[in-house]
Short mmCIF file of N, CA and C in Angstrom, two decimals:
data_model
loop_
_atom_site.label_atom_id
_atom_site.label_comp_id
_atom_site.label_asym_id
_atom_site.label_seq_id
_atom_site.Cartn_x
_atom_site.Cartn_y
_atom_site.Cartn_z
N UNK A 15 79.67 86.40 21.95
CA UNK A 15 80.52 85.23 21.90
C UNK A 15 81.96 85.70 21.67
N UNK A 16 82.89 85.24 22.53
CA UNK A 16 84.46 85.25 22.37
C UNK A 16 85.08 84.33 21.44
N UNK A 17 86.03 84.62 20.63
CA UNK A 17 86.56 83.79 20.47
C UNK A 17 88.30 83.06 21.27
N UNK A 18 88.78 81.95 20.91
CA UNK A 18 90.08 82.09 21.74
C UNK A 18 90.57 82.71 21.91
N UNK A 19 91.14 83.66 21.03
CA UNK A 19 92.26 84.84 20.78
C UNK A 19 91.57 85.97 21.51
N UNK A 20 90.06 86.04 22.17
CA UNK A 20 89.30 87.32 22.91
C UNK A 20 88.90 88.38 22.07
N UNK A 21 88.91 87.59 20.97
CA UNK A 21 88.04 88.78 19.80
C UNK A 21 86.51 88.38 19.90
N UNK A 22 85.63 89.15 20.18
CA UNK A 22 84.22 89.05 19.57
C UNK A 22 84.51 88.76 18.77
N UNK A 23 83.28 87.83 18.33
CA UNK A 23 82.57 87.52 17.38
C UNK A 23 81.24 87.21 16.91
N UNK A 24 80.74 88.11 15.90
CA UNK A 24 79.57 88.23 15.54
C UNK A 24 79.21 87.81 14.37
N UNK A 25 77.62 87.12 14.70
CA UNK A 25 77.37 86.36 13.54
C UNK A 25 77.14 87.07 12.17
N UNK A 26 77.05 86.61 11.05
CA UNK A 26 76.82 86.62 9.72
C UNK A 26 75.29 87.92 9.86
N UNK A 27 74.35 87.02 10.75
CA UNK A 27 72.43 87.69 10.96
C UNK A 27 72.83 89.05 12.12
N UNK A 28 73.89 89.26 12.84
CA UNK A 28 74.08 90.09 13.60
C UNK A 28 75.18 91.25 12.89
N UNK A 29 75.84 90.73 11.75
CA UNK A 29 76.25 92.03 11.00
C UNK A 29 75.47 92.49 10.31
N UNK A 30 74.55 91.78 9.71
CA UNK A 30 73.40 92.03 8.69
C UNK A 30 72.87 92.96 8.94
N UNK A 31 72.29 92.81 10.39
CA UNK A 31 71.38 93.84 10.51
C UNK A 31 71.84 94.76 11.18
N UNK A 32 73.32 94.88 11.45
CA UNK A 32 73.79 96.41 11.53
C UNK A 32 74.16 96.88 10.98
N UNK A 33 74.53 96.21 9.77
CA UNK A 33 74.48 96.80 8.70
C UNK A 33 73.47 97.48 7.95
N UNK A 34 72.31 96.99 8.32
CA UNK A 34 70.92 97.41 7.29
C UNK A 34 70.55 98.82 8.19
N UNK A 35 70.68 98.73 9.46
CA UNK A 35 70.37 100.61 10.03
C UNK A 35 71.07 101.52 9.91
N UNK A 36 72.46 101.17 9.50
CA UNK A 36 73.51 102.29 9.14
C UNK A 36 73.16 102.76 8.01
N UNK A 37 72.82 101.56 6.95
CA UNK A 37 72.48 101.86 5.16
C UNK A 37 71.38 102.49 5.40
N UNK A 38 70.07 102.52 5.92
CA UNK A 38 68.80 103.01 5.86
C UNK A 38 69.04 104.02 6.21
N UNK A 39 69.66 104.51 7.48
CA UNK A 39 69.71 105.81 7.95
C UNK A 39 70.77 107.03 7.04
N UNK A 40 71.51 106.11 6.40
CA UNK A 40 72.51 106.98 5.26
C UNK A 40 71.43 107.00 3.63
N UNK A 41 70.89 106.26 3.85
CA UNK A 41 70.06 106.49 2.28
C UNK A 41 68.53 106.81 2.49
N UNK A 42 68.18 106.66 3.80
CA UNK A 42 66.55 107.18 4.24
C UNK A 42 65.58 106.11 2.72
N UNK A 43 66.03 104.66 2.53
CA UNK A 43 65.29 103.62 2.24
C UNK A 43 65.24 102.26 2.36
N UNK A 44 64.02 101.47 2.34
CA UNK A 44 64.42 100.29 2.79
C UNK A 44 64.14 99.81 1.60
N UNK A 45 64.50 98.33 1.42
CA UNK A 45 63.52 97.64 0.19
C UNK A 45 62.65 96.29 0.62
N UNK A 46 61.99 96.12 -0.34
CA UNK A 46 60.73 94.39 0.30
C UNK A 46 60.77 94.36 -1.38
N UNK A 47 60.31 93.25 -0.88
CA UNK A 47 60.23 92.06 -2.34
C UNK A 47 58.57 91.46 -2.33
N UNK A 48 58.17 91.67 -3.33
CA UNK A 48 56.72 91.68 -3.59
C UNK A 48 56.90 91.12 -5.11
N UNK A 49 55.05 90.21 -5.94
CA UNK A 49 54.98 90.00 -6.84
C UNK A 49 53.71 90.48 -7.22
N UNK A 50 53.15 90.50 -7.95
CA UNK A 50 51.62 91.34 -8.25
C UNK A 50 50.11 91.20 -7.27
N UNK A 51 50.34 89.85 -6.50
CA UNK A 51 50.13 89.34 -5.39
C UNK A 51 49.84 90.37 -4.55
N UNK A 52 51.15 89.82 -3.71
CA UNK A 52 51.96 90.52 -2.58
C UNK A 52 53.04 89.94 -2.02
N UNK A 53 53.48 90.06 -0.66
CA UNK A 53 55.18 90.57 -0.78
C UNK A 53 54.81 88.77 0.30
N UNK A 54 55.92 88.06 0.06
CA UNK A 54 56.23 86.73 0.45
C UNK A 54 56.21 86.85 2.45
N UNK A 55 55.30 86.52 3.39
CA UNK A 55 55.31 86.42 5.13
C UNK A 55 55.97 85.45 5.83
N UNK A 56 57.15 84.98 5.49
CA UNK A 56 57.60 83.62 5.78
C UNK A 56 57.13 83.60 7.34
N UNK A 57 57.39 82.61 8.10
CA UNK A 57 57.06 82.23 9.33
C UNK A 57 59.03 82.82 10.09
N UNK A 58 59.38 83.21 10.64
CA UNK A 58 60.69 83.67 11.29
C UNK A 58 61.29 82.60 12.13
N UNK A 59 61.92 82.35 12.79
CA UNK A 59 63.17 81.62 13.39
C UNK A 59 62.44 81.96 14.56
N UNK A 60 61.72 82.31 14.97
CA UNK A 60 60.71 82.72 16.42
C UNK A 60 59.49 82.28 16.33
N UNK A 61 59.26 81.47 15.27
CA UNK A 61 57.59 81.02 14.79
C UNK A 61 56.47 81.31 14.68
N UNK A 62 57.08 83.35 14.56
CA UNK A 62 55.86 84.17 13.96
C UNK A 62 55.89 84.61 12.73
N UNK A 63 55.10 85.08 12.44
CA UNK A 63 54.87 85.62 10.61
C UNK A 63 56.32 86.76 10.23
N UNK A 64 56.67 87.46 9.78
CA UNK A 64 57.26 88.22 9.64
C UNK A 64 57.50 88.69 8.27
N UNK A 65 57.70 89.92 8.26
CA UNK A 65 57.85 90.49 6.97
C UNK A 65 59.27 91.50 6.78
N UNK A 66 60.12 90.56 5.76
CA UNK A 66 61.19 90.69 5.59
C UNK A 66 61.76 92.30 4.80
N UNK A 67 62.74 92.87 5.17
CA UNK A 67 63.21 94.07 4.58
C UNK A 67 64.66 94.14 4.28
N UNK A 68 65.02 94.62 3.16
CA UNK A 68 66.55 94.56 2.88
C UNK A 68 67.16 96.49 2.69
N UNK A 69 68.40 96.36 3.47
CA UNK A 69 68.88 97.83 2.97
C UNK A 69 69.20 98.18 1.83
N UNK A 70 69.13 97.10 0.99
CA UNK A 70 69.82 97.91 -0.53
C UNK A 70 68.88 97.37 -1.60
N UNK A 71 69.08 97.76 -2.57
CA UNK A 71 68.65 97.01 -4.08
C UNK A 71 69.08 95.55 -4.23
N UNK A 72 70.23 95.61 -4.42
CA UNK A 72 71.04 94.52 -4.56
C UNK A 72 71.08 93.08 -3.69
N UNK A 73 70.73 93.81 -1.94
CA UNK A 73 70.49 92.38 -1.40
C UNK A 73 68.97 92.24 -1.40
N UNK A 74 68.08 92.93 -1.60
CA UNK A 74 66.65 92.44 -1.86
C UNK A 74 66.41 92.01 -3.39
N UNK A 75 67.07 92.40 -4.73
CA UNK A 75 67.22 91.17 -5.48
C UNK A 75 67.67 90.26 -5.45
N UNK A 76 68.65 90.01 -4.45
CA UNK A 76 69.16 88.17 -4.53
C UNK A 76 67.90 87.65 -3.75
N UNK A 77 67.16 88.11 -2.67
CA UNK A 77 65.74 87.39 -2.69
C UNK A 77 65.02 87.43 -3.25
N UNK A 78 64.55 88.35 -4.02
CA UNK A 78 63.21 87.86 -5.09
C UNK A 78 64.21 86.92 -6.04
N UNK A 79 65.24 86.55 -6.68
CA UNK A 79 65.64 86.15 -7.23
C UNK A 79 65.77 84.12 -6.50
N UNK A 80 66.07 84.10 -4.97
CA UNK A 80 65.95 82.81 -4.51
C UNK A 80 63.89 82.58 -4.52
N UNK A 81 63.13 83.84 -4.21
CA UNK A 81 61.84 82.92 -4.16
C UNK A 81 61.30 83.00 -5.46
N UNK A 82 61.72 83.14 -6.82
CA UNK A 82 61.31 82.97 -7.51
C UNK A 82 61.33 84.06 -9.10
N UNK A 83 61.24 83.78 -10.02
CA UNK A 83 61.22 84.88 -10.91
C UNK A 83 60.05 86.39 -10.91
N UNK A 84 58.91 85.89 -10.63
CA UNK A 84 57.67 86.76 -10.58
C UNK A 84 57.81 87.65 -9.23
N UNK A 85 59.22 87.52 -8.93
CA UNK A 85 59.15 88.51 -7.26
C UNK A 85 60.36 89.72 -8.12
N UNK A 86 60.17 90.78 -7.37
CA UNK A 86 60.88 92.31 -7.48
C UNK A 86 61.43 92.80 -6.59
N UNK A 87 62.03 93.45 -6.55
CA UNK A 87 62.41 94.38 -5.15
C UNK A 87 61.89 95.52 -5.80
N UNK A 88 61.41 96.18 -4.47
CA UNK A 88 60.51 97.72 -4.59
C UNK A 88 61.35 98.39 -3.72
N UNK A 89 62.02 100.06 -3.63
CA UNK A 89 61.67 100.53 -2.92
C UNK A 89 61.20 101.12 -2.20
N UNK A 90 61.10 101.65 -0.97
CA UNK A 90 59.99 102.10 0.23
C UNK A 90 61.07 103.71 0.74
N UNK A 91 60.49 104.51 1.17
CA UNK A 91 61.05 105.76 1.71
C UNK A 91 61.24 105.60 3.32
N UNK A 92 61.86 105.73 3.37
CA UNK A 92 62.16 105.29 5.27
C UNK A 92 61.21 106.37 5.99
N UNK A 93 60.51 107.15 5.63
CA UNK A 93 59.44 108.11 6.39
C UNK A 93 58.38 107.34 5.89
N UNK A 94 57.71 106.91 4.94
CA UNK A 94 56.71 106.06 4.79
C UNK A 94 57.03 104.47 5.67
N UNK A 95 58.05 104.65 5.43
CA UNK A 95 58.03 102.67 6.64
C UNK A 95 57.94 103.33 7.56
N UNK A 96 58.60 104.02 8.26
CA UNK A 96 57.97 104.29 9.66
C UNK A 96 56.81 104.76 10.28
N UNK A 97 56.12 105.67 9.11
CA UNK A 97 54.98 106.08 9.62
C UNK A 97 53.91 104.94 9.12
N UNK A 98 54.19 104.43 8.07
CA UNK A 98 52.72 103.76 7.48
C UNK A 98 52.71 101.96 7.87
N UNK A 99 54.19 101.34 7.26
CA UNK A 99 54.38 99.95 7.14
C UNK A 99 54.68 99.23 8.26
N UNK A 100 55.46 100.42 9.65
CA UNK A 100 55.64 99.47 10.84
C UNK A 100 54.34 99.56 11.70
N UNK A 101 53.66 100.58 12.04
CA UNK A 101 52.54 100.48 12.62
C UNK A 101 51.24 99.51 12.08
N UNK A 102 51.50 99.10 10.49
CA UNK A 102 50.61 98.23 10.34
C UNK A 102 51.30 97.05 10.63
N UNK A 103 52.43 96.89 10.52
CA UNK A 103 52.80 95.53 11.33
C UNK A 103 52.58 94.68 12.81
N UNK A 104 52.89 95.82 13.19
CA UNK A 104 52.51 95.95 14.68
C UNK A 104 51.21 95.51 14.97
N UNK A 105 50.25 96.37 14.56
CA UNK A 105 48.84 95.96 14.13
C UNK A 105 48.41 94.72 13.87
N UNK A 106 49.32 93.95 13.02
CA UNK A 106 49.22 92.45 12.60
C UNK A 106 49.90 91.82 13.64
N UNK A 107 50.65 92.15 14.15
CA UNK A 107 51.47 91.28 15.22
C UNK A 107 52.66 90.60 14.32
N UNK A 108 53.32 91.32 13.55
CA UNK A 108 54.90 90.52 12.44
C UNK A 108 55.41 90.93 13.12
N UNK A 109 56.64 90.44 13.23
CA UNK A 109 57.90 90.61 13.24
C UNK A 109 58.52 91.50 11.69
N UNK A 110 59.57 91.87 12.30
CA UNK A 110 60.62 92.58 11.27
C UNK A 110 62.04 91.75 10.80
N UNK A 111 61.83 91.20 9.73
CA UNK A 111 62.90 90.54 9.16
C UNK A 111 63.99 91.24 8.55
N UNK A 112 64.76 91.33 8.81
CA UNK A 112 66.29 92.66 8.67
C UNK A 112 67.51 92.03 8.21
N UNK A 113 67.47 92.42 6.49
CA UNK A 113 68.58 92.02 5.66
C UNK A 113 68.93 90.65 5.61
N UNK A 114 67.68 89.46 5.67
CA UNK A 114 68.00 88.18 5.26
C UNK A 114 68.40 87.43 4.25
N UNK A 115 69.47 86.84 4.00
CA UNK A 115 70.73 86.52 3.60
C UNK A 115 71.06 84.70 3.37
N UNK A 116 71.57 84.41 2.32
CA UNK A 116 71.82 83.25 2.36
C UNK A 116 70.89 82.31 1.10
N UNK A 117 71.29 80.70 1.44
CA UNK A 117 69.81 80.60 0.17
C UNK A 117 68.38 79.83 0.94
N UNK A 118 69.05 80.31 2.00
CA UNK A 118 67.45 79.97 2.51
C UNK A 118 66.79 81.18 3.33
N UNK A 119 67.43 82.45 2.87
CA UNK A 119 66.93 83.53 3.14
C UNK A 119 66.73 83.98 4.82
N UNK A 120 67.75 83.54 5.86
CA UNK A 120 67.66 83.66 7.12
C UNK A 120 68.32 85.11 7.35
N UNK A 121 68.12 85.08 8.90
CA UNK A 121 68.63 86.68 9.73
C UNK A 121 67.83 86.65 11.00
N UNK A 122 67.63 87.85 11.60
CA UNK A 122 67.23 88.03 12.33
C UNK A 122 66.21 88.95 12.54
N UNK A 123 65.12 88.75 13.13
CA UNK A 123 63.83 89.39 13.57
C UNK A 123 63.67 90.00 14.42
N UNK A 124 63.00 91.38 14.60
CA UNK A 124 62.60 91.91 15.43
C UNK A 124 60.82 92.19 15.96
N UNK A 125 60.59 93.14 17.30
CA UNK A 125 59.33 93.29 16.89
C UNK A 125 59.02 94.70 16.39
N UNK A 126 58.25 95.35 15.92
CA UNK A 126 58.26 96.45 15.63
C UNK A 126 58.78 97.82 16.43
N UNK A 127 58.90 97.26 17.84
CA UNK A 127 59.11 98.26 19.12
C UNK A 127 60.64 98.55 19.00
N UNK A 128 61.35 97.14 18.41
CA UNK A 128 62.33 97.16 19.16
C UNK A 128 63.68 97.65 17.43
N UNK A 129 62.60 97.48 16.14
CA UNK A 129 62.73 98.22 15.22
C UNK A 129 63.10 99.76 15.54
N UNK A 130 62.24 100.32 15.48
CA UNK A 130 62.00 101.79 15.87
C UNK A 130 62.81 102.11 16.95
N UNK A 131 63.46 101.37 18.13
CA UNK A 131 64.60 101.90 18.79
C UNK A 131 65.39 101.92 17.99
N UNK A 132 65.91 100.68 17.69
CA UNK A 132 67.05 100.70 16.74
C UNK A 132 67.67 101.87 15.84
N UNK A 133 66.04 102.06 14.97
CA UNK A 133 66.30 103.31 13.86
C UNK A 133 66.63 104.44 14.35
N UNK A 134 65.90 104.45 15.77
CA UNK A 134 66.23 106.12 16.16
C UNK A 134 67.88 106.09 16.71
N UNK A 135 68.27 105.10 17.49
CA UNK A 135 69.43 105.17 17.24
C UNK A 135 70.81 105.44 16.47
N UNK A 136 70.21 104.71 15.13
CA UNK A 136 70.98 104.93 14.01
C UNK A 136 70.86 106.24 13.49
N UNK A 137 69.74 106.75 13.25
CA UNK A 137 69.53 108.05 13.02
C UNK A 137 70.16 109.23 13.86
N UNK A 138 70.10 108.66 15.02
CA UNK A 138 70.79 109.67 16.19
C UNK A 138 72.30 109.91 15.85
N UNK A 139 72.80 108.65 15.27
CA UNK A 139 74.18 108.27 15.36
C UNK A 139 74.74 108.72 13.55
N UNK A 140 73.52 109.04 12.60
CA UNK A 140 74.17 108.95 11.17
C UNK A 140 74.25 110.11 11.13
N UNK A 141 75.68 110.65 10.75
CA UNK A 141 76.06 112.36 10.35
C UNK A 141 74.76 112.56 9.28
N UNK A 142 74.41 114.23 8.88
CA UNK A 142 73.81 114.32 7.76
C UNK A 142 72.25 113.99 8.02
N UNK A 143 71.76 113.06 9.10
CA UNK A 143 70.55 112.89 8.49
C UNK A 143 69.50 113.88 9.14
N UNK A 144 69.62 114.79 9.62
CA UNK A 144 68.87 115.91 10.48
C UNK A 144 68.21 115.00 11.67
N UNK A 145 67.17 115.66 12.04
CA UNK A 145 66.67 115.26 13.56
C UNK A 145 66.25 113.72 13.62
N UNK A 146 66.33 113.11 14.43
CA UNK A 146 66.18 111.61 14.53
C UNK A 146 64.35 111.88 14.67
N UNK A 147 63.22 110.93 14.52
CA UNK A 147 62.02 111.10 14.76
C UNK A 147 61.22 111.52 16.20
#
């Protein structure tokens, strides 16, 4: 989208989540929000299940903090999400919810395929992080 003046412009859910592969690939972690349970599957903006991930500490506590007190942020090692947590997604058929934001916790979704481009991209592209997968 243009704006008048011929500046792009990108949404709020489209910085988010370029933001969240630059941070993952510079810190090699993601975070999810879980309670003794398990971790909250909202339904996505595409009207499949999805399971949400944040790049930092900080924005995956402001969600356990909107769904409730008994939720946490955990983090995950970005070699264990890729090898263990996206292939079981996939498996389930989720979507990937990437750095959702706001107080009704929106962003944007992917499917697991199109995850894993992404990362290798970023990885390709982050000084420091040795060989992309």
């Amino acid at each position: 989208m243009t704006s008048r003046s011929g500046r792009v412009l990108v949404s709020t859910s489209g910085a988010q989540a370029a933001a969240f592969f630059r941070e993952i690939a510079r810190t090699r972690t993601v975070w999810w929000v879980r309670d003794d349970d398990g971790s909250p599957t909202p339904v996505s903006s595409s009207g499949q299940p999805a399971f949400p991930y944040w790049s930092s500490k900080t924005r995956a506590q402001r969600a356990a903090q909107l769904w409730g007190p008994q939720y946490r942020a955990v983090p995950m090692p970005l070699d264990h999400w890729r090898s263990a947590a996206l292939p079981d997604l996939a498996k389930d058929d989720f979507r990937v919810g990437i750095n959702w934001s706001g107080q009704r916790l929106a962003g944007w979704d992917f499917t697991v395929g199109e995850v894993v481009n992404r990362l290798f991209h970023a990885l390709s592209e982050s000084p420091g992080t040795g060989q992309p997968a």
